[in-house]
């Protein structure tokens, strides 16, 4: 067949024929491509109205937050695919596997730091993405039921416990806390998505029954998460984005006497309810994780079931998904160039031009060179660390 030759010996046409071909799962490449394009829309397109299934004018808002969640879920799937798929690594293989993942994670983390130095208005996800590779190390040999247990536990309890810790410690701030616990990409919350993806990746994804199961579970989760979030938002209460920052009492005198007063002033009950029931994008609430995580599972399952027919019509999207690290980084650099100091862009025309440029350039790169440049770098570092 056309892709039997080694990658170095293939012609550009043969490389295109090989894009998404077995043993690659083309559905995952398409999903990664859509996640990248969705994040481009979230970063540069004009803000859409709040998403409503019944109003097509609000559908562009579907990318807000959900693209990042899809990216995190696919991180777990990628880790499973590169560590044996359905076969967990043996104890003898684990030292090399751990070092390889560590090398990739460090590389992705450093790329994220470099992109943050550009000072754009984009919340860079790559630093979290790199950390997820490191956090995954203890779970690589875990059974699927163990992965599901930890994923469900973190999704249900993580946001609430995190909110309680923040309130009880009176909102401390430090660089370490900002990296791990605070912000839009809180590690305990997002690890649950990575573990869910790892559990999916450990399943036999070539079987239609597996994709159908993921689809069914995703539909239930999306209905539960978004249903709970909609019911919570319908209350007669001030939305989280309109709430003012808690005003803590002066604790310089009688600290312990005023501590309880400070906790009450923080609105602890409302904070806990937000953490449990908010499904708003980037809220990090349990309802968002369950609802948007289920939505991501539905999308992945549908692409697994239809990937063989979508491979050629969506070849450019597949190309973007085959080199997501490069494509994501390229759009951040483009935003920096187009947005000038501060790197802020909000223009639908820019979104379409940038998306078209990514689709064309990634397809051309795959045809001429195969693996993306940053993907090559991450693999090289991982392989060198593994010896």
XYZ file of C-alpha atoms in Angstrom:
387
model
C 0.000 0.000 0.000
C 1.033 3.652 -0.359
C 1.966 4.014 3.300
C 4.086 0.836 3.505
C 7.293 2.796 2.785
C 9.203 4.307 5.673
C 8.220 7.930 6.526
C 11.527 9.222 5.120
C 10.967 7.479 1.767
C 7.363 8.526 1.215
C 6.319 11.096 -1.337
C 4.060 13.976 -0.219
C 1.065 12.183 -1.707
C 1.934 8.992 0.182
C 2.210 10.950 3.436
C -1.257 12.393 2.855
C -2.595 8.907 2.150
C -1.039 7.750 5.429
C -2.558 10.610 7.458
C -5.047 9.082 9.855
C -4.457 5.568 8.496
C -4.233 2.604 10.933
C -2.812 2.132 13.472
C -3.750 5.781 14.114
C -7.320 6.362 15.229
C -8.468 9.032 12.810
C -11.432 9.942 15.027
C -9.055 11.173 17.726
C -7.025 13.188 15.233
C -10.227 14.868 14.037
C -11.280 15.509 17.653
C -7.914 17.098 18.453
C -8.167 19.224 15.308
C -11.641 20.422 16.293
C -10.379 21.183 19.821
C -7.594 23.387 18.428
C -9.964 25.167 16.035
C -12.439 25.632 18.883
C -9.759 27.274 21.001
C -8.860 29.572 18.102
C -12.526 30.631 18.018
C -12.561 31.166 21.789
C -9.377 33.257 21.574
C -10.034 35.563 18.599
C -13.692 35.376 17.492
C -16.187 37.964 18.641
C -17.991 36.882 21.841
C -21.206 34.974 21.209
C -24.409 35.061 23.230
C -24.702 32.588 26.093
C -25.262 29.120 24.652
C -28.859 27.980 24.250
C -29.789 24.778 22.411
C -32.982 26.411 21.161
C -31.293 29.475 19.642
C -28.920 28.819 16.739
C -27.499 32.340 17.064
C -25.884 31.299 20.354
C -24.256 28.102 19.064
C -20.821 29.715 18.470
C -20.563 29.944 22.278
C -20.247 26.152 22.328
C -16.466 26.471 21.981
C -16.121 28.555 25.151
C -14.584 26.298 27.797
C -15.636 23.090 26.062
C -12.676 23.107 23.669
C -10.237 23.173 26.593
C -12.115 20.352 28.333
C -12.010 18.306 25.133
C -8.258 19.005 24.931
C -7.751 17.760 28.513
C -9.821 14.605 27.902
C -7.798 13.865 24.767
C -4.573 14.332 26.763
C -5.522 11.233 28.741
C -6.371 9.325 25.566
C -2.998 10.303 24.058
C -1.160 9.077 27.162
C -2.960 5.738 26.902
C -2.165 5.403 23.195
C 1.541 6.073 23.710
C 1.829 3.679 26.677
C 0.370 0.503 25.226
C -3.266 1.261 24.352
C -5.303 -1.615 25.832
C -2.180 -3.303 27.231
C -0.830 -1.657 30.364
C 2.973 -1.431 30.509
C 4.765 -4.158 32.431
C 6.821 -3.354 35.514
C 9.983 -3.821 33.452
C 8.762 -1.249 30.907
C 7.686 1.340 33.464
C 11.046 3.102 34.042
C 11.334 3.939 30.337
C 7.621 4.813 30.117
C 7.841 7.185 33.082
C 10.935 8.922 31.721
C 9.397 9.247 28.267
C 6.228 10.835 29.677
C 8.279 13.057 31.962
C 10.359 14.279 29.017
C 7.278 15.060 26.948
C 5.581 16.793 29.878
C 8.599 18.983 30.624
C 8.903 19.942 26.962
C 5.225 20.889 26.677
C 5.426 22.817 29.967
C 8.436 24.835 28.769
C 6.723 25.594 25.449
C 3.741 26.858 27.451
C 5.998 29.097 29.558
C 7.587 30.532 26.421
C 4.165 31.280 24.946
C 3.131 33.004 28.177
C 6.155 35.294 27.776
C 4.493 36.747 24.676
C 2.006 38.435 26.986
C -1.138 37.714 24.968
C -4.582 37.804 26.511
C -4.908 34.016 26.023
C -4.923 31.682 29.015
C -2.239 29.228 27.872
C -3.301 25.639 28.515
C 0.047 24.020 27.662
C 1.561 24.535 31.122
C -1.313 22.540 32.621
C -1.077 20.061 29.735
C 2.590 19.423 30.529
C 1.853 18.949 34.229
C -0.866 16.417 33.363
C 1.778 14.204 31.764
C 3.680 14.195 35.064
C 0.586 13.652 37.205
C -0.337 10.699 34.976
C 2.800 8.761 36.006
C 1.241 6.967 39.022
C -1.829 6.024 36.965
C -0.234 4.549 33.841
C -0.499 0.968 35.147
C -3.839 1.468 36.879
C -6.851 -0.617 35.879
C -9.736 1.080 34.115
C -12.032 0.829 37.126
C -9.368 2.507 39.266
C -9.055 5.307 36.717
C -12.836 5.745 36.629
C -12.969 5.787 40.455
C -10.362 8.553 40.707
C -11.879 10.514 37.836
C -15.376 10.466 39.333
C -14.076 11.225 42.830
C -12.057 14.243 41.717
C -14.909 15.581 39.560
C -17.486 15.263 42.358
C -15.386 16.318 45.352
C -12.478 18.318 43.897
C -14.218 21.644 43.125
C -16.086 21.727 46.451
C -13.044 20.851 48.550
C -10.974 23.379 46.634
C -13.555 26.112 47.269
C -13.640 25.238 50.974
C -9.856 25.351 51.237
C -9.773 28.733 49.526
C -12.408 30.149 51.863
C -10.995 28.677 55.073
C -7.512 29.973 54.256
C -8.905 33.436 53.352
C -7.913 33.359 49.681
C -4.107 33.151 49.904
C -2.171 33.853 46.740
C 1.279 32.681 45.728
C 2.925 31.561 42.512
C 2.739 27.877 43.457
C -0.928 28.096 44.423
C -1.702 30.003 41.221
C -0.048 27.273 39.147
C -1.626 24.269 40.842
C -4.869 25.261 42.553
C -6.118 28.610 41.315
C -7.095 30.103 38.007
C -9.145 28.722 35.142
C -7.046 25.541 34.904
C -6.999 24.126 38.435
C -4.966 20.922 38.525
C -7.138 18.788 40.882
C -10.161 19.579 38.740
C -8.590 18.950 35.348
C -6.829 15.751 36.384
C -10.273 14.151 36.512
C -10.674 14.784 32.773
C -7.235 13.388 31.992
C -7.990 10.215 33.985
C -11.319 9.822 32.191
C -9.482 10.050 28.870
C -6.877 7.551 30.087
C -9.672 5.110 30.950
C -11.203 5.583 27.490
C -7.819 5.088 25.843
C -7.317 1.812 27.723
C -10.493 0.440 26.100
C -10.617 -1.373 22.761
C -11.450 1.645 20.642
C -11.560 -0.340 17.407
C -14.830 -1.935 18.504
C -18.064 -0.098 17.764
C -19.557 -1.264 21.067
C -16.839 0.657 22.913
C -17.625 3.876 21.075
C -21.353 3.299 21.599
C -20.775 2.845 25.343
C -18.741 6.049 25.542
C -21.512 7.799 23.597
C -24.226 6.591 25.972
C -22.272 7.507 29.108
C -21.436 10.909 27.636
C -25.073 11.671 26.857
C -26.118 10.836 30.425
C -23.307 12.932 31.916
C -24.072 15.896 29.661
C -27.761 15.757 30.565
C -27.023 15.547 34.300
C -24.328 18.231 34.342
C -26.071 20.777 32.147
C -29.416 20.031 33.763
C -28.052 20.704 37.239
C -26.295 23.838 36.007
C -29.441 25.165 34.326
C -31.504 24.573 37.462
C -28.895 26.319 39.586
C -28.635 29.310 37.242
C -32.432 29.676 37.272
C -32.414 30.544 40.987
C -33.077 34.081 42.165
C -29.402 34.730 42.911
C -26.620 36.921 41.647
C -24.688 35.114 38.873
C -21.066 34.272 39.789
C -19.673 36.673 37.177
C -21.616 39.587 38.762
C -20.630 38.837 42.336
C -18.237 41.216 44.022
C -14.969 40.115 45.599
C -15.483 39.195 49.288
C -14.497 41.983 51.682
C -12.703 40.364 54.582
C -12.596 42.111 57.967
C -9.307 43.526 59.243
C -7.476 40.610 60.870
C -4.558 42.596 62.271
C -6.178 42.624 65.725
C -7.933 39.757 67.489
C -7.225 37.501 64.501
C -8.909 34.386 65.827
C -11.892 36.368 67.099
C -12.530 37.800 63.649
C -11.677 34.653 61.724
C -15.241 33.293 61.838
C -16.558 36.677 60.789
C -14.206 36.612 57.816
C -15.421 33.160 56.786
C -19.041 34.297 56.926
C -18.203 37.450 54.957
C -16.712 35.335 52.182
C -20.105 33.837 51.348
C -18.948 30.281 51.982
C -22.343 28.711 51.252
C -22.656 30.420 47.884
C -19.053 29.555 47.005
C -19.609 25.887 47.754
C -22.833 25.825 45.745
C -21.052 27.480 42.808
C -18.271 24.894 42.989
C -20.775 22.052 42.990
C -23.503 23.233 40.626
C -22.109 25.889 38.285
C -21.844 24.745 34.676
C -20.602 28.081 33.331
C -17.508 27.885 31.069
C -14.207 27.925 32.993
C -16.057 27.888 36.318
C -14.369 24.622 37.276
C -17.599 23.480 38.919
C -18.618 19.852 39.191
C -21.603 20.487 36.912
C -19.297 21.948 34.251
C -16.926 18.988 34.480
C -19.775 16.487 34.264
C -21.725 18.332 31.564
C -18.872 19.480 29.332
C -16.901 16.293 30.005
C -19.922 14.308 28.851
C -20.230 16.560 25.802
C -16.570 15.867 24.959
C -17.162 12.117 25.325
C -20.141 12.308 22.971
C -18.081 14.140 20.352
C -15.173 11.681 20.635
C -17.503 8.687 20.397
C -19.287 10.050 17.332
C -15.951 10.682 15.620
C -14.774 7.183 16.474
C -17.918 5.771 14.862
C -17.758 7.981 11.746
C -14.010 8.603 11.399
C -13.492 6.198 8.523
C -15.977 8.158 6.385
C -14.843 11.590 7.585
C -11.150 10.949 7.081
C -10.960 12.334 3.544
C -13.572 15.126 3.742
C -11.909 16.392 6.946
C -8.290 15.687 5.976
C -7.134 19.260 6.837
C -8.766 18.964 10.276
C -7.060 15.587 10.677
C -3.736 17.264 9.826
C -4.266 19.889 12.532
C -5.151 17.130 14.997
C -2.025 15.176 14.066
C 0.153 18.121 15.157
C -1.926 19.859 17.876
C 1.029 21.159 19.876
C 2.445 22.944 16.825
C -0.956 24.222 15.671
C -1.887 25.537 19.125
C 1.468 27.300 19.512
C 1.251 28.774 16.015
C -2.096 30.417 16.728
C -0.735 31.985 19.934
C 2.210 33.438 17.984
C -0.240 34.695 15.330
C -2.361 36.400 18.007
C 0.800 38.026 19.373
C 1.755 39.321 15.916
C -1.739 40.502 14.985
C -2.689 41.896 18.388
C 0.461 43.899 19.056
C 1.318 44.763 22.706
C -1.043 42.784 24.894
C -1.864 40.361 22.076
C -5.627 40.949 22.085
C -7.685 40.116 18.987
C -11.459 39.981 18.677
C -12.495 39.704 15.048
C -14.469 36.989 13.252
C -12.601 37.677 10.008
C -9.304 36.983 11.807
C -10.741 33.711 13.101
C -11.620 32.517 9.600
C -8.282 33.611 8.117
C -6.310 32.069 10.980
C -8.284 28.825 10.844
C -7.818 28.589 7.091
C -4.091 29.236 7.462
C -3.784 26.497 10.101
C -5.725 23.982 7.991
C -3.647 24.701 4.886
C -0.239 24.912 6.586
C -0.737 21.781 8.693
C -1.900 19.804 5.645
C 1.108 21.027 3.681
C 3.489 20.212 6.543
C 2.071 16.691 6.941
C 2.489 16.132 3.195
C 6.076 17.400 3.104
C 7.507 16.418 6.469
C 5.084 14.188 8.377
C 5.172 14.748 12.154
C 4.892 18.361 13.355
C 8.075 20.140 14.530
C 7.066 20.572 18.181
C 5.730 17.013 18.250
C 9.123 15.849 16.997
C 10.833 17.886 19.723
C 8.638 16.458 22.509
C 9.160 12.904 21.248
C 12.915 13.437 20.909
C 13.238 14.749 24.471
C 11.119 11.886 25.817
C 13.109 9.276 23.918
C 16.417 10.783 25.041
C 15.336 10.760 28.673
C 14.228 7.131 28.321
C 17.613 6.222 26.869
